[in-house]
Protein backbone atom coordinates (compact mmCIF):
# COMPACT_ATOMS: atom_id res chain seq x y z
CA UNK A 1 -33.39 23.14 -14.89
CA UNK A 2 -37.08 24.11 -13.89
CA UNK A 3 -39.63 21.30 -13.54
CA UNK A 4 -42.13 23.56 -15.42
CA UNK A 5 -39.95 23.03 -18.75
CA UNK A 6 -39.08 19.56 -18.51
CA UNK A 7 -40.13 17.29 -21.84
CA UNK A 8 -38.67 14.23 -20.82
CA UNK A 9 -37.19 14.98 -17.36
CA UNK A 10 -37.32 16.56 -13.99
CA UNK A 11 -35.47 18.05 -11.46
CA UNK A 12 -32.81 16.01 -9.61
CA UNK A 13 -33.55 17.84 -5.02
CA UNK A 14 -31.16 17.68 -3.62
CA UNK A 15 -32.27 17.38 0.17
CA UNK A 16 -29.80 17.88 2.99
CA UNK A 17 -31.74 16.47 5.76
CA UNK A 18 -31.74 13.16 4.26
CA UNK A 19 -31.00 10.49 6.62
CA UNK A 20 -28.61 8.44 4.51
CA UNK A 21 -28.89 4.89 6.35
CA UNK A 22 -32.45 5.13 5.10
CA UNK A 23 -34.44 4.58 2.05
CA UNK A 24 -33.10 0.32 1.36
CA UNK A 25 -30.26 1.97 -1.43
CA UNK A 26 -28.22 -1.58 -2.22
CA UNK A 27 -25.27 -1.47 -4.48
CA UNK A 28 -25.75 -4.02 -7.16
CA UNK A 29 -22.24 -4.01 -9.00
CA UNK A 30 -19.23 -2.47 -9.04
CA UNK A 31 -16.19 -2.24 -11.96
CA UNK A 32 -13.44 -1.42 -11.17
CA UNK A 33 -11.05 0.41 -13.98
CA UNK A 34 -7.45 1.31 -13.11
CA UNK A 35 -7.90 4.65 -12.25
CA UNK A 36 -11.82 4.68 -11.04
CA UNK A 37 -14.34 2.69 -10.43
CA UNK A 38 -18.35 2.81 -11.63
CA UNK A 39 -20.98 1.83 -8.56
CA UNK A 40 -24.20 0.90 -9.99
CA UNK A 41 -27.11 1.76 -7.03
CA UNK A 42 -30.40 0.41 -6.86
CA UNK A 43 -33.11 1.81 -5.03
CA UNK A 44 -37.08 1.80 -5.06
CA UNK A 45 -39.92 4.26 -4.05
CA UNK A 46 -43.35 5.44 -4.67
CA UNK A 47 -44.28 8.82 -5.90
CA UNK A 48 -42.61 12.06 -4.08
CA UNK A 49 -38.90 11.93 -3.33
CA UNK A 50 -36.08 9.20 -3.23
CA UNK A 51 -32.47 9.10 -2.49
CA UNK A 52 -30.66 7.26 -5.76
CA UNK A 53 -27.31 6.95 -4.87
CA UNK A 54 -24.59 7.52 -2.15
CA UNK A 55 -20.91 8.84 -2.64
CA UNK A 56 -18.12 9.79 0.01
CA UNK A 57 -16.96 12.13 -2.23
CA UNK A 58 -19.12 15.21 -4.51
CA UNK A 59 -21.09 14.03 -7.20
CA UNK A 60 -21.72 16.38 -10.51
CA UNK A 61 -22.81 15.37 -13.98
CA UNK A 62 -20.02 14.75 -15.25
CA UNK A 63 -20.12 11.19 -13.41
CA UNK A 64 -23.17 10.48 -12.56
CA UNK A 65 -26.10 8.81 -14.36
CA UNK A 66 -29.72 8.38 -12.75
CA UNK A 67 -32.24 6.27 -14.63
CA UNK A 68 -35.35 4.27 -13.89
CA UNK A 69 -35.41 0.78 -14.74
CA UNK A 70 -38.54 0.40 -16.80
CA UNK A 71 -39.25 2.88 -19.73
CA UNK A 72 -42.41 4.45 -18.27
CA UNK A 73 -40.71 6.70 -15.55
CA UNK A 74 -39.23 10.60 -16.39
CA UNK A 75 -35.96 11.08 -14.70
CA UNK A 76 -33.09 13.42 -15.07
CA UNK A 77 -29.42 13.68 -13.73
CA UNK A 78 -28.30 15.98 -10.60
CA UNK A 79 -25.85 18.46 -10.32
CA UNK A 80 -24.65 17.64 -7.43
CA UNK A 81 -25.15 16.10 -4.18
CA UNK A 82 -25.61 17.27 -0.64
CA UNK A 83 -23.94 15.49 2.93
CA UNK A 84 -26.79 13.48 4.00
CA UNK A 85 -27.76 14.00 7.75
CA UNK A 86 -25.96 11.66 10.63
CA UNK A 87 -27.55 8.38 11.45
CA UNK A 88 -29.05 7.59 14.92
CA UNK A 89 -25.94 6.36 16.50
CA UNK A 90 -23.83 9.13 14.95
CA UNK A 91 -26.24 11.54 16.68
CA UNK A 92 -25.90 10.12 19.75
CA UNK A 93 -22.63 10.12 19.76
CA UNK A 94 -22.34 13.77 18.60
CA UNK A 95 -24.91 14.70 21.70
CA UNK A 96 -22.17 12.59 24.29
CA UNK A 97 -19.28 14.64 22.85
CA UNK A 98 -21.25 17.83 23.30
CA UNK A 99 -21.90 17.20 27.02
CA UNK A 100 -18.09 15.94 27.40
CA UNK A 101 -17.50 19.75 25.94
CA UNK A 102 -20.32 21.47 27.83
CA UNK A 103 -18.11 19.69 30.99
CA UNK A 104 -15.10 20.32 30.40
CA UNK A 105 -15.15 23.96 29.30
CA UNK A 106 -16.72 24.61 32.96
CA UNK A 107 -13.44 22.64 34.11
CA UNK A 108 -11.40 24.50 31.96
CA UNK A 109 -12.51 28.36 32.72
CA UNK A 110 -12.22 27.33 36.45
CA UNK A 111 -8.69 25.75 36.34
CA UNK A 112 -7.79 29.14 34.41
CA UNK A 113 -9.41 31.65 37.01
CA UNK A 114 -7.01 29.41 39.80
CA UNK A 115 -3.86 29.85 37.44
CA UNK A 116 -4.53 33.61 37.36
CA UNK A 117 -5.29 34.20 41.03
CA UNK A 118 -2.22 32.23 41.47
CA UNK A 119 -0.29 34.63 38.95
CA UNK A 120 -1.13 37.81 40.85
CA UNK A 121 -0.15 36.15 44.13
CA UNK A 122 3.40 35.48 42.53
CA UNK A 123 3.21 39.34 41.26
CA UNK A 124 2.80 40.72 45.23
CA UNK A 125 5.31 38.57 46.17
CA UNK A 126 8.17 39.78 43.61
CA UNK A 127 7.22 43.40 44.55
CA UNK A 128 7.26 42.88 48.63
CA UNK A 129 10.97 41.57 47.55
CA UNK A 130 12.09 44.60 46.29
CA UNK A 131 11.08 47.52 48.69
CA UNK A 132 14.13 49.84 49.76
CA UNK A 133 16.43 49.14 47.10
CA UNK A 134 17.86 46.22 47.16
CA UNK A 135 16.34 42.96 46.37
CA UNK A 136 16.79 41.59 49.78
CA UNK A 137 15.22 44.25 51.86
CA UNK A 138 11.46 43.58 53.51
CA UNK A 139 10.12 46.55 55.82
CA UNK A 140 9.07 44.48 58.71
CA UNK A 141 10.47 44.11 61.79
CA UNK A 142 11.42 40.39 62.00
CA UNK A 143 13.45 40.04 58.79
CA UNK A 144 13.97 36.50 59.13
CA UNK A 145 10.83 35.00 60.14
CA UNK A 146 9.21 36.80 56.97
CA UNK A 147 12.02 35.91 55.05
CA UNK A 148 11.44 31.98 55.72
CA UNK A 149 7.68 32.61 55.04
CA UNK A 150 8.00 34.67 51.56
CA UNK A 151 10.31 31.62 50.57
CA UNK A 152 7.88 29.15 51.25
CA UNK A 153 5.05 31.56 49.58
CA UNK A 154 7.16 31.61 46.64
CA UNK A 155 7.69 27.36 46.66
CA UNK A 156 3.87 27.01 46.96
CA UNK A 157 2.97 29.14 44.47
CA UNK A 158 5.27 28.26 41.84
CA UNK A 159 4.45 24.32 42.36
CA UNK A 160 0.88 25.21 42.07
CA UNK A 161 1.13 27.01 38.92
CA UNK A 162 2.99 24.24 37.48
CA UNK A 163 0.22 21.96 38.31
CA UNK A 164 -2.62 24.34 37.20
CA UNK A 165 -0.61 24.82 33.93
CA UNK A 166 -0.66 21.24 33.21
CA UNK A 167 -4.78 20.63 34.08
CA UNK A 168 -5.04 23.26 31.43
CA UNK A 169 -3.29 21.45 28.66
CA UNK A 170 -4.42 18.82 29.81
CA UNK A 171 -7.89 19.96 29.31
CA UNK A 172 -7.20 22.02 25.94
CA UNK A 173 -5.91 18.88 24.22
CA UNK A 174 -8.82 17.03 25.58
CA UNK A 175 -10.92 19.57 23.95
CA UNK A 176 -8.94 19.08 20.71
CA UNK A 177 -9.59 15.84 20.45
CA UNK A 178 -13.07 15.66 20.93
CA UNK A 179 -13.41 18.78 18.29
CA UNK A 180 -11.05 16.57 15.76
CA UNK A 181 -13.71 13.53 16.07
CA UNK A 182 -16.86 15.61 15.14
CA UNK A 183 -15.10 17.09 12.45
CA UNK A 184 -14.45 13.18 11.61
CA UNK A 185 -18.07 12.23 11.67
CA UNK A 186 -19.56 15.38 10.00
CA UNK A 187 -17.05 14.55 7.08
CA UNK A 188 -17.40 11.45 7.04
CA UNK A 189 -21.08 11.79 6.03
CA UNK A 190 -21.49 10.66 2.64
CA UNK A 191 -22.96 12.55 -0.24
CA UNK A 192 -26.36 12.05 -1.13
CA UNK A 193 -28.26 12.20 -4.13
CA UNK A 194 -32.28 12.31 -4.40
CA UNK A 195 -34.57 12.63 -6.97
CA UNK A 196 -38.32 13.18 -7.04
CA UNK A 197 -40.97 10.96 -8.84
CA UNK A 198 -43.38 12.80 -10.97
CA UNK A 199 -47.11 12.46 -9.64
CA UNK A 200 -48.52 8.98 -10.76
CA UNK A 201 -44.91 7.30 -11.62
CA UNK A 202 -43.06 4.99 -8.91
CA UNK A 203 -41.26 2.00 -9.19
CA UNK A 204 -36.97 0.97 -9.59
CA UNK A 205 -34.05 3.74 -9.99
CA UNK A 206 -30.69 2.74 -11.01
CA UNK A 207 -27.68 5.14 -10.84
CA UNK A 208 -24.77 5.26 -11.71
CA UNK A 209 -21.65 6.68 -10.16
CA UNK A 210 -18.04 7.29 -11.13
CA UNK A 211 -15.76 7.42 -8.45
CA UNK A 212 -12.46 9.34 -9.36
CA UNK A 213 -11.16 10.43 -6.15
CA UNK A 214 -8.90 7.76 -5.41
CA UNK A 215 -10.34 4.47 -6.68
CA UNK A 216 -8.11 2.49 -8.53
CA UNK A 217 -6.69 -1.07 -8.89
CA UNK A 218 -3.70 -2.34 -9.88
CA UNK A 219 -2.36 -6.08 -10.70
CA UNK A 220 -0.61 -8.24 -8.18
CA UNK A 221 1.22 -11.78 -8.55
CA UNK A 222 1.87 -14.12 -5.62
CA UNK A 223 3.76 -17.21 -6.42
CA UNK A 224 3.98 -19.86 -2.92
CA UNK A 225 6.40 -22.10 -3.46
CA UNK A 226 4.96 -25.84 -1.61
CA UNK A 227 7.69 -28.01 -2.16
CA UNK A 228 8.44 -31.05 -4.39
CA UNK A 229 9.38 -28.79 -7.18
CA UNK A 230 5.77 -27.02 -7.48
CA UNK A 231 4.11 -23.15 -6.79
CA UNK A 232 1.22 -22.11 -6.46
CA UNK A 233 0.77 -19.06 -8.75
CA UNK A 234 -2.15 -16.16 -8.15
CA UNK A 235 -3.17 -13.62 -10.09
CA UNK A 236 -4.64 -10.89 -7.87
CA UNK A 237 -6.11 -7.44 -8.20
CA UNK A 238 -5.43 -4.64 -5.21
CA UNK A 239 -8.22 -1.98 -5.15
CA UNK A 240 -9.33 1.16 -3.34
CA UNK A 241 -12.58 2.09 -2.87
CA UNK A 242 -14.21 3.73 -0.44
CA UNK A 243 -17.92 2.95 -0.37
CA UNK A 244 -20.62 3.83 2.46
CA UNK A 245 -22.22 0.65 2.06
CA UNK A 246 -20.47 -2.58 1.39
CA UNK A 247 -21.42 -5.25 -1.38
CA UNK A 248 -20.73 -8.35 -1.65
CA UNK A 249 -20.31 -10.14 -5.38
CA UNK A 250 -20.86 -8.86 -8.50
CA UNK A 251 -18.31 -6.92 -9.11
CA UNK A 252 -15.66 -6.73 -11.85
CA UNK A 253 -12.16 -5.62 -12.92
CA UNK A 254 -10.92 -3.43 -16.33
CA UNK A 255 -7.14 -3.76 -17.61
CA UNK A 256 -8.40 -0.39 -18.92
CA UNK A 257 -8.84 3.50 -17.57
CA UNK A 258 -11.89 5.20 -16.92
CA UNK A 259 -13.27 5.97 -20.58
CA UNK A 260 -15.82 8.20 -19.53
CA UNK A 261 -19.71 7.97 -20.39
CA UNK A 262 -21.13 7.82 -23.85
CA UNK A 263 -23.47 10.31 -23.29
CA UNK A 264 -26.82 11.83 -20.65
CA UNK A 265 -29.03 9.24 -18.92
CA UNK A 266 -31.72 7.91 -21.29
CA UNK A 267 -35.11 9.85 -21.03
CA UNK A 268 -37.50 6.96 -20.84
CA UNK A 269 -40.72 8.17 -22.77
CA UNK A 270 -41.45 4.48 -24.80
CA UNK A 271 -37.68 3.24 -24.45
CA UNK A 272 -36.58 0.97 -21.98
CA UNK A 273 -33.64 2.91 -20.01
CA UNK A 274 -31.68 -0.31 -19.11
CA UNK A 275 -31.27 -1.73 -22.39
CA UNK A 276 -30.02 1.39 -23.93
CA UNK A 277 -27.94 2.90 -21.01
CA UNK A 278 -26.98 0.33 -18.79
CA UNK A 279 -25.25 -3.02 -20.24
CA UNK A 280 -24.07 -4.30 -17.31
CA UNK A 281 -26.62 -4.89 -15.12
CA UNK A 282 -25.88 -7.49 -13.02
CA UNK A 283 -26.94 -10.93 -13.16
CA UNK A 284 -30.13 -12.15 -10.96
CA UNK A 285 -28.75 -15.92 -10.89
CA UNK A 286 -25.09 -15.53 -9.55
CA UNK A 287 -24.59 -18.13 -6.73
CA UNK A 288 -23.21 -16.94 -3.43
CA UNK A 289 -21.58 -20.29 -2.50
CA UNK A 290 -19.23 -20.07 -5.72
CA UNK A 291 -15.58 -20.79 -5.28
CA UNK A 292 -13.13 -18.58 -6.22
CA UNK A 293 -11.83 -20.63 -9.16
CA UNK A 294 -15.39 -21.20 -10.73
CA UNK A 295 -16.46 -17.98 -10.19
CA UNK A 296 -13.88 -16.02 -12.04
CA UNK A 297 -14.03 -15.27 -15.47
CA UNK A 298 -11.29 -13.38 -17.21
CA UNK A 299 -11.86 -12.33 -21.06
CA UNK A 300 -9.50 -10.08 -22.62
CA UNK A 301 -8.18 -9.29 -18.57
CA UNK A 302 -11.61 -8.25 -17.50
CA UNK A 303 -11.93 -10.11 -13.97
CA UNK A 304 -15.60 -11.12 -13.20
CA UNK A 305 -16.38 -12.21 -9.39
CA UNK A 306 -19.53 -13.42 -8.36
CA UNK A 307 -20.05 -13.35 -4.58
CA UNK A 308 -16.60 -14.63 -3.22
CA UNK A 309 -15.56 -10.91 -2.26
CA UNK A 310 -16.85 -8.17 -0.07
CA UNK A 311 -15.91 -4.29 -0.99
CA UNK A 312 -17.40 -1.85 1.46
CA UNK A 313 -16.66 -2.77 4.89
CA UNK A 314 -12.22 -1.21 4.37
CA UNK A 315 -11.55 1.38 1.78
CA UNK A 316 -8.83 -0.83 0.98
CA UNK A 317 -8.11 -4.88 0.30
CA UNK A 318 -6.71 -7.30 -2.49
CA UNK A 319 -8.93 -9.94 -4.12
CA UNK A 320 -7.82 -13.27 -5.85
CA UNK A 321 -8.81 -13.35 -9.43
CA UNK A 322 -7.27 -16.82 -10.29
CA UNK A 323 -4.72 -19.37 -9.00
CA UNK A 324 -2.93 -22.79 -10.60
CA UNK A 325 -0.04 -24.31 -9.33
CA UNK A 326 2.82 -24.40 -11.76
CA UNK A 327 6.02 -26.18 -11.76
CA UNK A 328 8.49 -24.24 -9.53
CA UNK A 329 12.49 -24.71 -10.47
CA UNK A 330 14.96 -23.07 -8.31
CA UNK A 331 18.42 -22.29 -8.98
CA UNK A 332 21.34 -21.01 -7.28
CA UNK A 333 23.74 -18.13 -8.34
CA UNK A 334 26.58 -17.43 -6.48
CA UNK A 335 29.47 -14.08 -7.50
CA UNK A 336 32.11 -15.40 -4.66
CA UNK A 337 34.74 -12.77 -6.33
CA UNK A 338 32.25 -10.52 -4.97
CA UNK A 339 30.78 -11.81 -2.12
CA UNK A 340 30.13 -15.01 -0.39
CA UNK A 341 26.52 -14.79 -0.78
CA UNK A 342 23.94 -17.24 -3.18
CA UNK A 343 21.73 -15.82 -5.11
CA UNK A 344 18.47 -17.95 -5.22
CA UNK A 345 16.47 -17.39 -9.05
CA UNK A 346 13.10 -18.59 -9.71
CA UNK A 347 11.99 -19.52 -12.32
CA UNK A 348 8.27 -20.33 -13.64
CA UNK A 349 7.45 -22.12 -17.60
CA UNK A 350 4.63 -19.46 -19.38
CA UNK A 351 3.10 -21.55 -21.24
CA UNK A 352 -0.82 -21.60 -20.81
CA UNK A 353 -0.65 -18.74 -18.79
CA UNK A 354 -2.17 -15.43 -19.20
CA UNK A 355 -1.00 -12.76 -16.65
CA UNK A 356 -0.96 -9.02 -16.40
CA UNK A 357 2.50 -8.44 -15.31
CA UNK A 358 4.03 -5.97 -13.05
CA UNK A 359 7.77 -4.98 -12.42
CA UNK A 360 7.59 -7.18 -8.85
CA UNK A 361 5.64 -10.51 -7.17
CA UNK A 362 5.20 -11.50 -4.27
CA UNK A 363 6.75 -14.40 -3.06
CA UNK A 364 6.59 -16.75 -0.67
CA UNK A 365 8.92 -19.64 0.48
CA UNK A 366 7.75 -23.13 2.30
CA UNK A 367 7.35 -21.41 5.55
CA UNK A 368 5.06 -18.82 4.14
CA UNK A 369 7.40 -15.86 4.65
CA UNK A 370 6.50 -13.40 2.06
CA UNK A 371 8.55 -11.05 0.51
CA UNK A 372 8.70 -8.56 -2.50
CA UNK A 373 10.65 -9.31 -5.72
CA UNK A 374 11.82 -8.38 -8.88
CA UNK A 375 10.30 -9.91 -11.65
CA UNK A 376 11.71 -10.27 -15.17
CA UNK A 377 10.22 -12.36 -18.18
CA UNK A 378 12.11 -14.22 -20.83
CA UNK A 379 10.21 -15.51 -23.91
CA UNK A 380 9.40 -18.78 -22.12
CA UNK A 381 9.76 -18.35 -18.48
CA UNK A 382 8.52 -16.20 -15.59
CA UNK A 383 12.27 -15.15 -13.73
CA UNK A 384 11.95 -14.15 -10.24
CA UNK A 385 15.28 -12.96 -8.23
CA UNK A 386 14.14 -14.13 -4.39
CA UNK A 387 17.55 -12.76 -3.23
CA UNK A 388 20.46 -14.38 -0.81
CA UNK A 389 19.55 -17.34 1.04
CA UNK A 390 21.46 -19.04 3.54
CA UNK A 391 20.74 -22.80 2.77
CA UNK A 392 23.87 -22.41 0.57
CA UNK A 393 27.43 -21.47 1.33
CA UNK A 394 30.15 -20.29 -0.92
CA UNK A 395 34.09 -19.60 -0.05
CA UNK A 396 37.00 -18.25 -2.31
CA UNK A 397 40.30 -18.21 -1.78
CA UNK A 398 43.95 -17.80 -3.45
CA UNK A 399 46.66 -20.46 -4.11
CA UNK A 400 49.41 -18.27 -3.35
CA UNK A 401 51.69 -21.51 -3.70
CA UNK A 402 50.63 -21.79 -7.34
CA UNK A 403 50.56 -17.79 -8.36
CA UNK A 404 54.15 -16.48 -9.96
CA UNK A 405 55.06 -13.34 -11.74
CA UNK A 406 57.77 -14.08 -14.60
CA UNK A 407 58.91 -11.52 -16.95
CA UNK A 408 58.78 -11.72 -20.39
CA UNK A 409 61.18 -9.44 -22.69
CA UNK A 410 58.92 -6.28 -22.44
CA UNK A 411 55.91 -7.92 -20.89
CA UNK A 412 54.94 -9.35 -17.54
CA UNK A 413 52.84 -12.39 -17.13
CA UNK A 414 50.74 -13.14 -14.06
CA UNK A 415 50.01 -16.69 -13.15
CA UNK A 416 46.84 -16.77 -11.00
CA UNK A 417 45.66 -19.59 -9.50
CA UNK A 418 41.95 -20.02 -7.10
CA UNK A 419 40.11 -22.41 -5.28
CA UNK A 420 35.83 -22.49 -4.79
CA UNK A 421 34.58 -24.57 -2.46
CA UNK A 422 30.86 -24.98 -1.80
CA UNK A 423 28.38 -26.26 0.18
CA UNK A 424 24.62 -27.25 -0.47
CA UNK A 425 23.41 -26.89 3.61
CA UNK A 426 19.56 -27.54 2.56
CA UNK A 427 17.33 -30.69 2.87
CA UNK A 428 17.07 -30.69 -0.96
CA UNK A 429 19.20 -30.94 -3.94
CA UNK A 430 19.54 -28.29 -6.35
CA UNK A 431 21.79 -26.48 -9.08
CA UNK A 432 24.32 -24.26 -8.72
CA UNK A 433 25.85 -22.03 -11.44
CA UNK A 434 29.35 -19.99 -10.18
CA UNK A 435 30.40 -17.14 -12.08
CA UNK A 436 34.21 -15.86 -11.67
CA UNK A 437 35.01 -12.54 -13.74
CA UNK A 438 38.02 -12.37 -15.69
CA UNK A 439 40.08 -8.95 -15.68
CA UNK A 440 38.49 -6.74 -18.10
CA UNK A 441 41.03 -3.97 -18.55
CA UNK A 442 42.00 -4.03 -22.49
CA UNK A 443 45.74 -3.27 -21.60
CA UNK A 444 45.52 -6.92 -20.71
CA UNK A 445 45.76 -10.36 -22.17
CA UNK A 446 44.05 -13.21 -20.84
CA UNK A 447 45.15 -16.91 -21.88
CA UNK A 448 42.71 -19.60 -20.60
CA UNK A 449 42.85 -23.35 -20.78
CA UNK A 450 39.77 -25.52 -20.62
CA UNK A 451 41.77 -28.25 -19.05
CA UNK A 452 42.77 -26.19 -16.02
CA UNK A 453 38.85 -25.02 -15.46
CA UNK A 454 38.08 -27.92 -13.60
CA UNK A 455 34.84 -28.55 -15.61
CA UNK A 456 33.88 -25.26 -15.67
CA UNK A 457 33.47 -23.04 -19.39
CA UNK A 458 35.17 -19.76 -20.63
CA UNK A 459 32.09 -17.10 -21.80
CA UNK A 460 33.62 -14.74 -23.83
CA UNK A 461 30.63 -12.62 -24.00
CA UNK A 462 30.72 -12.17 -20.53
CA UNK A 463 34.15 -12.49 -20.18
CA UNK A 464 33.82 -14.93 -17.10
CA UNK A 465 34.15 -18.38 -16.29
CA UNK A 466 30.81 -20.18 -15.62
CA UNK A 467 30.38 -23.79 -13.74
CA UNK A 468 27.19 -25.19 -13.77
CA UNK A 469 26.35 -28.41 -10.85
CA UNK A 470 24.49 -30.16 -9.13
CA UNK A 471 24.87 -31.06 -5.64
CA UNK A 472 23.23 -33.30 -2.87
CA UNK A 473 21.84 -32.26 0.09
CA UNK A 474 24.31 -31.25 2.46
CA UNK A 475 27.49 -32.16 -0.25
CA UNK A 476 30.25 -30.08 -0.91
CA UNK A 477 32.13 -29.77 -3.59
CA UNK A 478 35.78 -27.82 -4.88
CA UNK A 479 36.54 -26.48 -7.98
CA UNK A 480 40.15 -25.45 -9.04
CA UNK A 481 41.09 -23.42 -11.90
CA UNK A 482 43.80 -21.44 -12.89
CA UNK A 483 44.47 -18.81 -15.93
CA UNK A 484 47.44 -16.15 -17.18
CA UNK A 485 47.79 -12.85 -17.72
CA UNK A 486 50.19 -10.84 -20.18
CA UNK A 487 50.56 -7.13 -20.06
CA UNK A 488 53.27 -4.32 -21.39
CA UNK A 489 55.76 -2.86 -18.37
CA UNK A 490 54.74 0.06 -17.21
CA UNK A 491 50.71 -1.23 -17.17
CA UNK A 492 49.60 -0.48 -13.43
CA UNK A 493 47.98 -4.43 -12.30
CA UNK A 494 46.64 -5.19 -9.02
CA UNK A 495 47.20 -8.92 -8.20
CA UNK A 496 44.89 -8.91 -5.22
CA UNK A 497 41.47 -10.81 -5.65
């Protein structure tokens, strides 16, 4: 686009010598969606040229909006943006690297004019070795004094090209390195973008940027248990963002993707840019000394933080939208026809809570160990599975004194008898619920008696038996239960449990 046909805007230059620490660009907000995020720049300048907006990564129209913040000014939207020139202290740096090369390449070329004198040393020497024939024979006249000495020729030299061998890797890789860094630095330039006043205007630019290469967030919940029955649930939001500058506040999170922009930047020409192109400009009386809690504001999951979080400074980091502590109630699960180990299950009421949920949490016992788990949610409740623990201690065994096998006409029936003991080892009381399978084969038939259940229940749905209990700290407790089993001869059944 030439600036001799513009009607309401000009040319977006794109200047590559731009020194991109300067020219006071701030970042004034930031949303994050869950696959981008928009970075809304600021910046300020008098007639002639002005960088707009940063980027690490290319910037083209189809994500970029420039505009100025009062209606009077004529801007357009770049193509593009070009790497903006190395800072002062990346300079310098680059210039120390350079001498380091300039150094050791002198190093390097004479380490490798050694290695090859050495080389054509080694050459003579195999040659001498093999005048008249055989590759002991040496035309001198004291064959074993020049023996000893072509030996010791050979020794030397081979030990020295070992050593010059390994100054020149040693060097190369050096050399590598160094090369790998500036390639670092030049890249890690961001991209700038500049645009040019028109004579007579000045004053405030605003531009926006969407960042698509790998800016995202994503929901996170972290439940801390604290004891006495209570947690301390957060709902919090892991980003990626790599920014050249940081900021700190303002910023904002989307349960939504990327929807794109609703059109060009405004031309300004008796409209006032900000109103019609930018609604979320950021507001001017946002306290830095806000807490977390205040400062949050969620409406239909769009996270608002004002000044309690810095993005900038790592490309990556997790921020704490909200927290509330919630009653916590633990229980206990334990298989011990399958293996001696409890199962501890979570569980948190979800009532007055509003929470973007993921297939995992984070969780955390007393001690603050954390540890990733499976989350499930029932129409009431919040069910976390935290896994084994070792505060509780199961054992099964088999009343072989009670067990018989009688026959029955054409049938066989089983008579199977077990004992569960467990122990509650923990400081704290709590509830236990022990499952036992029954045989599920349908060649069987299964007669069970409440009475000999020992307090436990038959669930035919799940064709177990299920006890339910409570137990002290540190009590143990037995339950004894017995059932039968009827099958045809013939029918193959394994009586070991």
């Amino acid at each position: 686009m030439s600036p001799l046909n513009l009607k309401s805007w000009i040319a977006i230059l794109l200047v590559g010598s731009t020194v991109w620490t300067s020219n006071a660009q701030t970042i004034e907000h930031v949303t994050f969606y869950r696959d981008a995020a928009l970075v809304t720049w600021k910046a300020a300048g008098v007639q002639g040229e002005l960088v707009v907006a940063q980027s690490r990564s290319a910037m083209d129209t189809d994500r970029v909006r420039v505009f100025p913040a009062k209606g009077n000014g004529k801007l357009g939207v770049s193509e593009g943006a070009q790497r903006g020139a190395l800072s002062p202290e990346g300079e310098a740096q680059n210039k120390a690297w350079e001498s380091q090369l300039e150094e050791l390449t002198i190093e390097l070329e004479l380490r490798q004019a050694q290695l090859d004198l050495v080389e054509e040393d080694l050459e003579m020497l195999r040659a001498n070795r093999t005048v008249g024939g055989t590759a002991e024979s040496i035309l001198v006249e004291d064959l074993e004094e020049v023996s000893d000495w072509m030996h010791a020729s050979f020794r030397d030299a081979l030990y020295r090209r070992v050593e010059l061998r390994q100054e020149v890797a040693g060097m190369q890789a050096n050399v590598e390195v160094i090369r790998a860094q500036q390639r670092e630095l030049k890249s890690s330039r961001p991209h700038v973008l500049s645009a040019m006043w028109p004579e007579g205007e000045s004053g405030e630019v605003w531009a926006e940027v969407a960042e698509i290469q790998g800016a995202q967030w994503a929901p996170k919940l972290q439940l801390q248990a604290v004891g006495k029955g209570l947690g301390v649930l957060q709902q919090r939001g892991r980003y990626r963002l790599d920014l050249p500058v940081p900021i700190a506040g303002n910023i904002e999170f989307v349960d939504e993707n990327w929807p794109g922009f609703s059109g060009l930047s405004v031309g300004a020409e008796g409209r006032n840019a900000v109103e019609a192109s930018y609604a979320r400009r950021p507001s001017k009386n946002a306290s830095a000394g806000t807490t977390p809690e205040a400062a949050v504001r969620a409406v239909g999951h769009r996270f608002v933080l004002q000044g309690n979080m810095s993005v900038g400074e790592w490309p990556m980091g997790e921020v704490v939208f909200n927290e509330v502590q919630v009653p916590l109630r633990r229980r206990f699960i334990g298989v011990p026809k399958r293996t001696n180990a409890v199962q501890m299950r979570v569980s948190v009421p979800k009532q007055g809570l509003s929470l973007l949920l993921g297939k995992d949490i984070r969780f955390l016992d007393e001690a603050g160990i954390p540890g990733v788990k499976p989350l499930r949610s029932s129409e009431d409740s919040l069910l976390i599975d935290a896994g084994p623990t070792l505060e509780w201690e199961v054992q099964r065994s088999k009343e072989e004194a009670l067990c018989h096998r009688s026959p029955l006409g054409n049938r066989i029936q089983h008579r199977r008898a077990f004992l569960i003991e467990v122990t509650n080892r923990s400081s704290s009381p709590g509830e236990l619920t022990l499952i036992e399978p029954l045989p599920n084969s349908r060649q069987l038939e299964i007669e069970v008696s409440p009475e000999e259940l020992d307090g436990g229940r038959l669930d035919k749905a799940a064709e177990s038996i299920v006890w339910s209990m409570n137990l002290k700290a540190g009590e143990t407790r037995t339950v004894k239960f017995a059932y039968d089993v009827t099958h045809d001869k013939g029918v193959v059944f394994s009586e070991v449990d």
